[in-house]
């Protein structure tokens, strides 16, 4: 079964065409290295607007069938940064460990990582994860959390994600042998 992955870039300037989005393509590039399952990306660039973010997240999960949605941008303390609030508004369960681990990993690179408000949550059979908006930070944040993502999606009965174990080893508990 093909896994559908939503990539949602939140940027006023990129959505206006002031500059080309680099974070969304950075996410796709990293996932292409790691995931061997057949996959389909649903990619959008929209402005930092609370109601629009909620609408797009709901659409990606409920209507388009994404089991993983990765957002990029809008996680800082700026006035227009509302991605975590929009994510929380559409999720049934929050998964704060993802944000905690991303901040801890980012602190190895920049002291301003403590300003990030990244989070993650479950909506239906989808995991939504907020990533930072800087392309360089995409891999830095995805590497420590991705080993848990396929199993999380297994637990919520989403599509099975396989990876190239030589580049991204994921964790799944060993199945007990039934004799």
PDB file of C-alpha atoms in Angstrom:
ATOM      1  CA  UNK A   1       0.000   0.000   0.000  1.00  0.00           C
ATOM      2  CA  UNK A   2       1.328   3.396  -0.993  1.00  0.00           C
ATOM      3  CA  UNK A   3       2.073   5.808   1.854  1.00  0.00           C
ATOM      4  CA  UNK A   4       0.799   9.342   1.358  1.00  0.00           C
ATOM      5  CA  UNK A   5       2.964  12.051   2.871  1.00  0.00           C
ATOM      6  CA  UNK A   6       1.822  15.638   3.187  1.00  0.00           C
ATOM      7  CA  UNK A   7       4.409  18.409   3.140  1.00  0.00           C
ATOM      8  CA  UNK A   8       3.035  21.791   4.144  1.00  0.00           C
ATOM      9  CA  UNK A   9       5.309  24.832   4.024  1.00  0.00           C
ATOM     10  CA  UNK A  10       4.102  27.812   6.051  1.00  0.00           C
ATOM     11  CA  UNK A  11       5.635  31.017   4.772  1.00  0.00           C
ATOM     12  CA  UNK A  12       4.067  34.333   3.878  1.00  0.00           C
ATOM     13  CA  UNK A  13       6.954  35.250   1.556  1.00  0.00           C
ATOM     14  CA  UNK A  14       7.300  31.882  -0.189  1.00  0.00           C
ATOM     15  CA  UNK A  15       3.529  31.695  -0.720  1.00  0.00           C
ATOM     16  CA  UNK A  16       3.634  35.180  -2.298  1.00  0.00           C
ATOM     17  CA  UNK A  17       6.500  34.142  -4.599  1.00  0.00           C
ATOM     18  CA  UNK A  18       9.001  36.525  -2.946  1.00  0.00           C
ATOM     19  CA  UNK A  19      11.386  33.570  -2.756  1.00  0.00           C
ATOM     20  CA  UNK A  20      11.316  29.898  -3.649  1.00  0.00           C
ATOM     21  CA  UNK A  21      10.496  27.440  -0.882  1.00  0.00           C
ATOM     22  CA  UNK A  22      13.537  25.353   0.009  1.00  0.00           C
ATOM     23  CA  UNK A  23      12.283  23.666   3.188  1.00  0.00           C
ATOM     24  CA  UNK A  24       9.523  21.584   1.575  1.00  0.00           C
ATOM     25  CA  UNK A  25      11.899  20.190  -1.071  1.00  0.00           C
ATOM     26  CA  UNK A  26      14.473  19.537   1.701  1.00  0.00           C
ATOM     27  CA  UNK A  27      11.938  17.338   3.511  1.00  0.00           C
ATOM     28  CA  UNK A  28      11.191  15.403   0.317  1.00  0.00           C
ATOM     29  CA  UNK A  29      14.896  14.935  -0.392  1.00  0.00           C
ATOM     30  CA  UNK A  30      15.583  13.475   3.072  1.00  0.00           C
ATOM     31  CA  UNK A  31      12.556  11.166   2.939  1.00  0.00           C
ATOM     32  CA  UNK A  32      13.529   9.971  -0.554  1.00  0.00           C
ATOM     33  CA  UNK A  33      16.890   8.864   0.906  1.00  0.00           C
ATOM     34  CA  UNK A  34      15.301   6.970   3.786  1.00  0.00           C
ATOM     35  CA  UNK A  35      11.939   5.560   2.698  1.00  0.00           C
ATOM     36  CA  UNK A  36      11.861   2.594   0.319  1.00  0.00           C
ATOM     37  CA  UNK A  37       8.073   2.095   0.409  1.00  0.00           C
ATOM     38  CA  UNK A  38       6.055   3.330  -2.532  1.00  0.00           C
ATOM     39  CA  UNK A  39       5.085   6.880  -1.625  1.00  0.00           C
ATOM     40  CA  UNK A  40       3.163   9.867  -2.888  1.00  0.00           C
ATOM     41  CA  UNK A  41       3.826  13.423  -1.776  1.00  0.00           C
ATOM     42  CA  UNK A  42       1.153  16.054  -1.423  1.00  0.00           C
ATOM     43  CA  UNK A  43       2.959  19.390  -1.246  1.00  0.00           C
ATOM     44  CA  UNK A  44       1.659  22.879  -0.609  1.00  0.00           C
ATOM     45  CA  UNK A  45       3.039  26.302   0.265  1.00  0.00           C
ATOM     46  CA  UNK A  46       0.649  28.592   2.138  1.00  0.00           C
ATOM     47  CA  UNK A  47       0.864  31.758   4.255  1.00  0.00           C
ATOM     48  CA  UNK A  48       1.113  31.721   8.055  1.00  0.00           C
ATOM     49  CA  UNK A  49      -2.626  31.957   8.646  1.00  0.00           C
ATOM     50  CA  UNK A  50      -4.171  29.960  11.483  1.00  0.00           C
ATOM     51  CA  UNK A  51      -7.492  29.017   9.831  1.00  0.00           C
ATOM     52  CA  UNK A  52      -5.821  28.190   6.501  1.00  0.00           C
ATOM     53  CA  UNK A  53      -3.241  25.955   8.201  1.00  0.00           C
ATOM     54  CA  UNK A  54      -6.005  24.104  10.050  1.00  0.00           C
ATOM     55  CA  UNK A  55      -7.991  23.711   6.820  1.00  0.00           C
ATOM     56  CA  UNK A  56      -5.010  22.311   4.897  1.00  0.00           C
ATOM     57  CA  UNK A  57      -3.993  19.907   7.676  1.00  0.00           C
ATOM     58  CA  UNK A  58      -7.555  18.570   7.888  1.00  0.00           C
ATOM     59  CA  UNK A  59      -7.720  18.240   4.093  1.00  0.00           C
ATOM     60  CA  UNK A  60      -4.399  16.382   3.865  1.00  0.00           C
ATOM     61  CA  UNK A  61      -5.473  13.866   6.507  1.00  0.00           C
ATOM     62  CA  UNK A  62      -9.245  13.510   6.156  1.00  0.00           C
ATOM     63  CA  UNK A  63      -9.712  13.959   2.408  1.00  0.00           C
ATOM     64  CA  UNK A  64      -6.374  13.114   0.791  1.00  0.00           C
ATOM     65  CA  UNK A  65      -5.479  10.206   3.114  1.00  0.00           C
ATOM     66  CA  UNK A  66      -2.031  11.247   4.307  1.00  0.00           C
ATOM     67  CA  UNK A  67      -0.672   9.133   7.155  1.00  0.00           C
ATOM     68  CA  UNK A  68       2.248  11.485   7.749  1.00  0.00           C
ATOM     69  CA  UNK A  69       2.103  15.257   7.441  1.00  0.00           C
ATOM     70  CA  UNK A  70       5.258  17.282   7.945  1.00  0.00           C
ATOM     71  CA  UNK A  71       4.938  21.030   8.293  1.00  0.00           C
ATOM     72  CA  UNK A  72       7.855  23.419   7.972  1.00  0.00           C
ATOM     73  CA  UNK A  73       7.904  26.943   9.312  1.00  0.00           C
ATOM     74  CA  UNK A  74       5.841  28.985  11.714  1.00  0.00           C
ATOM     75  CA  UNK A  75       7.167  27.388  14.909  1.00  0.00           C
ATOM     76  CA  UNK A  76       9.030  30.336  16.426  1.00  0.00           C
ATOM     77  CA  UNK A  77       7.876  33.120  18.746  1.00  0.00           C
ATOM     78  CA  UNK A  78       7.070  35.678  16.010  1.00  0.00           C
ATOM     79  CA  UNK A  79       3.574  37.125  15.965  1.00  0.00           C
ATOM     80  CA  UNK A  80       2.581  35.252  12.756  1.00  0.00           C
ATOM     81  CA  UNK A  81       4.087  31.915  13.882  1.00  0.00           C
ATOM     82  CA  UNK A  82       0.943  29.861  14.574  1.00  0.00           C
ATOM     83  CA  UNK A  83       1.759  26.379  13.247  1.00  0.00           C
ATOM     84  CA  UNK A  84       1.813  24.650  16.673  1.00  0.00           C
ATOM     85  CA  UNK A  85      -1.520  26.208  17.639  1.00  0.00           C
ATOM     86  CA  UNK A  86      -3.117  25.118  14.344  1.00  0.00           C
ATOM     87  CA  UNK A  87      -1.675  21.617  14.780  1.00  0.00           C
ATOM     88  CA  UNK A  88      -3.034  21.342  18.322  1.00  0.00           C
ATOM     89  CA  UNK A  89      -6.444  22.567  17.131  1.00  0.00           C
ATOM     90  CA  UNK A  90      -6.812  19.692  14.626  1.00  0.00           C
ATOM     91  CA  UNK A  91      -5.248  16.827  16.611  1.00  0.00           C
ATOM     92  CA  UNK A  92      -6.991  14.395  18.949  1.00  0.00           C
ATOM     93  CA  UNK A  93      -3.774  13.462  20.774  1.00  0.00           C
ATOM     94  CA  UNK A  94      -0.606  15.473  21.202  1.00  0.00           C
ATOM     95  CA  UNK A  95       2.806  13.808  21.051  1.00  0.00           C
ATOM     96  CA  UNK A  96       5.099  16.285  22.853  1.00  0.00           C
ATOM     97  CA  UNK A  97       8.128  13.970  22.853  1.00  0.00           C
ATOM     98  CA  UNK A  98       8.757  14.742  19.177  1.00  0.00           C
ATOM     99  CA  UNK A  99       9.151  18.476  19.837  1.00  0.00           C
ATOM    100  CA  UNK A 100      11.206  17.866  22.959  1.00  0.00           C
ATOM    101  CA  UNK A 101      13.666  15.664  21.069  1.00  0.00           C
ATOM    102  CA  UNK A 102      13.906  18.061  18.106  1.00  0.00           C
ATOM    103  CA  UNK A 103      14.723  20.977  20.421  1.00  0.00           C
ATOM    104  CA  UNK A 104      17.329  18.911  22.284  1.00  0.00           C
ATOM    105  CA  UNK A 105      18.964  17.895  18.988  1.00  0.00           C
ATOM    106  CA  UNK A 106      18.872  21.463  17.638  1.00  0.00           C
ATOM    107  CA  UNK A 107      20.592  22.815  20.754  1.00  0.00           C
ATOM    108  CA  UNK A 108      23.747  21.045  19.573  1.00  0.00           C
ATOM    109  CA  UNK A 109      23.782  23.439  16.604  1.00  0.00           C
ATOM    110  CA  UNK A 110      22.180  26.720  17.765  1.00  0.00           C
ATOM    111  CA  UNK A 111      21.415  28.218  21.199  1.00  0.00           C
ATOM    112  CA  UNK A 112      18.168  29.660  19.829  1.00  0.00           C
ATOM    113  CA  UNK A 113      16.649  26.157  19.565  1.00  0.00           C
ATOM    114  CA  UNK A 114      14.890  26.909  22.842  1.00  0.00           C
ATOM    115  CA  UNK A 115      12.772  29.452  20.942  1.00  0.00           C
ATOM    116  CA  UNK A 116      11.244  26.689  18.818  1.00  0.00           C
ATOM    117  CA  UNK A 117       7.730  25.517  19.635  1.00  0.00           C
ATOM    118  CA  UNK A 118       7.664  22.442  17.390  1.00  0.00           C
ATOM    119  CA  UNK A 119       5.160  19.793  18.341  1.00  0.00           C
ATOM    120  CA  UNK A 120       3.438  16.727  16.926  1.00  0.00           C
ATOM    121  CA  UNK A 121       0.044  15.142  17.194  1.00  0.00           C
ATOM    122  CA  UNK A 122      -2.329  12.479  15.961  1.00  0.00           C
ATOM    123  CA  UNK A 123      -5.365  13.138  13.803  1.00  0.00           C
ATOM    124  CA  UNK A 124      -7.210   9.961  12.859  1.00  0.00           C
ATOM    125  CA  UNK A 125      -4.654   7.659  11.252  1.00  0.00           C
ATOM    126  CA  UNK A 126      -2.086  10.388  10.675  1.00  0.00           C
ATOM    127  CA  UNK A 127       0.888  11.766  12.519  1.00  0.00           C
ATOM    128  CA  UNK A 128       1.419  15.505  12.046  1.00  0.00           C
ATOM    129  CA  UNK A 129       4.911  16.811  12.898  1.00  0.00           C
ATOM    130  CA  UNK A 130       6.013  20.443  12.930  1.00  0.00           C
ATOM    131  CA  UNK A 131       9.548  20.967  11.626  1.00  0.00           C
ATOM    132  CA  UNK A 132      11.565  24.184  11.630  1.00  0.00           C
ATOM    133  CA  UNK A 133      11.551  26.470   8.609  1.00  0.00           C
ATOM    134  CA  UNK A 134      15.300  26.464   7.901  1.00  0.00           C
ATOM    135  CA  UNK A 135      16.302  23.885   5.244  1.00  0.00           C
ATOM    136  CA  UNK A 136      19.539  23.066   7.129  1.00  0.00           C
ATOM    137  CA  UNK A 137      17.522  22.246  10.263  1.00  0.00           C
ATOM    138  CA  UNK A 138      15.202  19.776   8.480  1.00  0.00           C
ATOM    139  CA  UNK A 139      17.656  16.861   8.532  1.00  0.00           C
ATOM    140  CA  UNK A 140      18.983  17.858  11.982  1.00  0.00           C
ATOM    141  CA  UNK A 141      15.462  17.547  13.406  1.00  0.00           C
ATOM    142  CA  UNK A 142      14.189  14.596  11.364  1.00  0.00           C
ATOM    143  CA  UNK A 143      17.170  12.297  12.056  1.00  0.00           C
ATOM    144  CA  UNK A 144      16.547  11.868  15.790  1.00  0.00           C
ATOM    145  CA  UNK A 145      12.747  11.519  15.565  1.00  0.00           C
ATOM    146  CA  UNK A 146      12.276   9.504  12.378  1.00  0.00           C
ATOM    147  CA  UNK A 147      13.198   6.133  13.947  1.00  0.00           C
ATOM    148  CA  UNK A 148       9.921   6.347  15.939  1.00  0.00           C
ATOM    149  CA  UNK A 149       7.680   7.637  13.133  1.00  0.00           C
ATOM    150  CA  UNK A 150       6.940   4.374  11.232  1.00  0.00           C
ATOM    151  CA  UNK A 151       6.040   2.529  14.446  1.00  0.00           C
ATOM    152  CA  UNK A 152       3.840   5.417  15.588  1.00  0.00           C
ATOM    153  CA  UNK A 153       1.998   5.198  12.268  1.00  0.00           C
ATOM    154  CA  UNK A 154       1.705   1.404  12.714  1.00  0.00           C
ATOM    155  CA  UNK A 155       0.065   1.969  16.106  1.00  0.00           C
ATOM    156  CA  UNK A 156      -2.555   4.327  14.652  1.00  0.00           C
ATOM    157  CA  UNK A 157      -3.215   1.838  11.809  1.00  0.00           C
ATOM    158  CA  UNK A 158      -1.725   3.925   9.004  1.00  0.00           C
ATOM    159  CA  UNK A 159       0.311   2.763   6.010  1.00  0.00           C
ATOM    160  CA  UNK A 160       3.401   0.629   6.628  1.00  0.00           C
ATOM    161  CA  UNK A 161       6.614   2.594   6.032  1.00  0.00           C
ATOM    162  CA  UNK A 162       9.770   0.709   5.108  1.00  0.00           C
ATOM    163  CA  UNK A 163      13.207   2.300   5.093  1.00  0.00           C
ATOM    164  CA  UNK A 164      16.660   1.612   3.760  1.00  0.00           C
ATOM    165  CA  UNK A 165      18.136   0.265   7.003  1.00  0.00           C
ATOM    166  CA  UNK A 166      21.658   1.190   5.878  1.00  0.00           C
ATOM    167  CA  UNK A 167      20.762   4.907   6.033  1.00  0.00           C
ATOM    168  CA  UNK A 168      17.789   5.086   8.443  1.00  0.00           C
ATOM    169  CA  UNK A 169      17.166   2.335  10.933  1.00  0.00           C
ATOM    170  CA  UNK A 170      13.704   2.569  12.447  1.00  0.00           C
ATOM    171  CA  UNK A 171      12.470   0.954  15.646  1.00  0.00           C
ATOM    172  CA  UNK A 172       9.725  -1.637  15.701  1.00  0.00           C
ATOM    173  CA  UNK A 173       9.384  -4.093  18.586  1.00  0.00           C
ATOM    174  CA  UNK A 174      10.301  -7.646  17.755  1.00  0.00           C
ATOM    175  CA  UNK A 175       7.325  -9.907  17.238  1.00  0.00           C
ATOM    176  CA  UNK A 176       7.059 -12.813  19.670  1.00  0.00           C
ATOM    177  CA  UNK A 177       7.211 -16.208  18.011  1.00  0.00           C
ATOM    178  CA  UNK A 178       4.085 -18.264  18.537  1.00  0.00           C
ATOM    179  CA  UNK A 179       4.830 -21.969  18.882  1.00  0.00           C
TER     180      UNK A 179
END
